[in-house]
Protein backbone atom coordinates (compact mmCIF):
# COMPACT_ATOMS: atom_id res chain seq x y z
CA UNK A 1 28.88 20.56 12.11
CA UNK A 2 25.78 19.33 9.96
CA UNK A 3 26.99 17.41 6.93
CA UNK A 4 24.29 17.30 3.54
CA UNK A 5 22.68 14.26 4.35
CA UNK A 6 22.01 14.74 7.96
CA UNK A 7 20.06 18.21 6.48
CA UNK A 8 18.46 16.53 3.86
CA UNK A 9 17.50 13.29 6.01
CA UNK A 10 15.03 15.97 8.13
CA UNK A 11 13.09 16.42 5.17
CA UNK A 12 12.53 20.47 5.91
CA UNK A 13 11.79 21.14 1.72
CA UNK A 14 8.80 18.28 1.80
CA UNK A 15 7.60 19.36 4.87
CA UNK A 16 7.18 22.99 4.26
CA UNK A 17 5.59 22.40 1.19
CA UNK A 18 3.43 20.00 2.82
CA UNK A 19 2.41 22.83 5.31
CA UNK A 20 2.45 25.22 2.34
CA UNK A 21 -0.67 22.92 0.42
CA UNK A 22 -2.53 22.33 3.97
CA UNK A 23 -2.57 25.74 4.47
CA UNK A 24 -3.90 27.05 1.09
CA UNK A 25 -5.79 24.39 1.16
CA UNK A 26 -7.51 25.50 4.28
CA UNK A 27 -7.53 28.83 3.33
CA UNK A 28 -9.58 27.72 0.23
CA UNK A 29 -12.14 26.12 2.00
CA UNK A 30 -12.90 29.71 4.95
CA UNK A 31 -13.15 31.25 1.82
CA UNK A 32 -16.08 29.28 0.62
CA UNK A 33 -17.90 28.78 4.06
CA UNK A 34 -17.89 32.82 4.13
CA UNK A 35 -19.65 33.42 0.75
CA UNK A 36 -23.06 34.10 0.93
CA UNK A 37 -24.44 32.26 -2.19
CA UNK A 38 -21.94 29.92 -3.85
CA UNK A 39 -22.06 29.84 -7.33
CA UNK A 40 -21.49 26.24 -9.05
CA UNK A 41 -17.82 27.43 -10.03
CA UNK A 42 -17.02 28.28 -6.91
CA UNK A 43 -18.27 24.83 -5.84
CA UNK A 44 -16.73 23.53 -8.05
CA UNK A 45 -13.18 24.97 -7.78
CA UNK A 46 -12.90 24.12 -3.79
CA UNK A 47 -14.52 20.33 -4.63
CA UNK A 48 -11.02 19.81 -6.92
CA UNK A 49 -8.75 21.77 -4.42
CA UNK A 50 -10.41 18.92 -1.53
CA UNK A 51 -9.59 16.80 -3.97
CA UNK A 52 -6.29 17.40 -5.12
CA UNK A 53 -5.18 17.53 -1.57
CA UNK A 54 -6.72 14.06 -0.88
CA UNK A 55 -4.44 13.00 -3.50
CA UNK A 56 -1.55 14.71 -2.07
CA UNK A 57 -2.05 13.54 1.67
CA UNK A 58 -2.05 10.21 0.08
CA UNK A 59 0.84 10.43 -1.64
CA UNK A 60 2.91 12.17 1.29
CA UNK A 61 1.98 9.68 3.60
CA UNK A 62 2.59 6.86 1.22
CA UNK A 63 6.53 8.25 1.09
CA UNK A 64 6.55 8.82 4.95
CA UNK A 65 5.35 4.86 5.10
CA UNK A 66 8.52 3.87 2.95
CA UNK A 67 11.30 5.92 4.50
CA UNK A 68 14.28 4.91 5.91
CA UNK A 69 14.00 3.54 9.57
């Protein structure tokens, strides 16, 4: 039997969301490449979703970098 800790020691709820934010994130950026003429909105909108997803790749793989060994 799985005890609490083993479960939460896989990280799934961190994970998923990581996959969650890649994937919109990707998502975000076909959308773009498929318009015909981007407006500076829309430009503007995926720049800070790139961005915000720099910042959160940074900070997910600063907490993989301190985890337990």
């Amino acid at each position: 039997m799985i005890t609490v800790e083993q479960f939460l020691a896989w990280k799934i709820l961190p994970r998923c969301m990581m996959l969650a934010s890649t994937v919109m994130s990707w998502r975000c950026a076909e959308w773009f490449m498929e318009l015909d003429v981007p407006t500076a909105s829309q430009s503007a909108f995926v720049s800070v979703v790139m961005g915000v997803m720099t910042g959160v790749f940074g900070i997910w793989m600063g907490h993989e970098h301190k985890g337990e060994k």
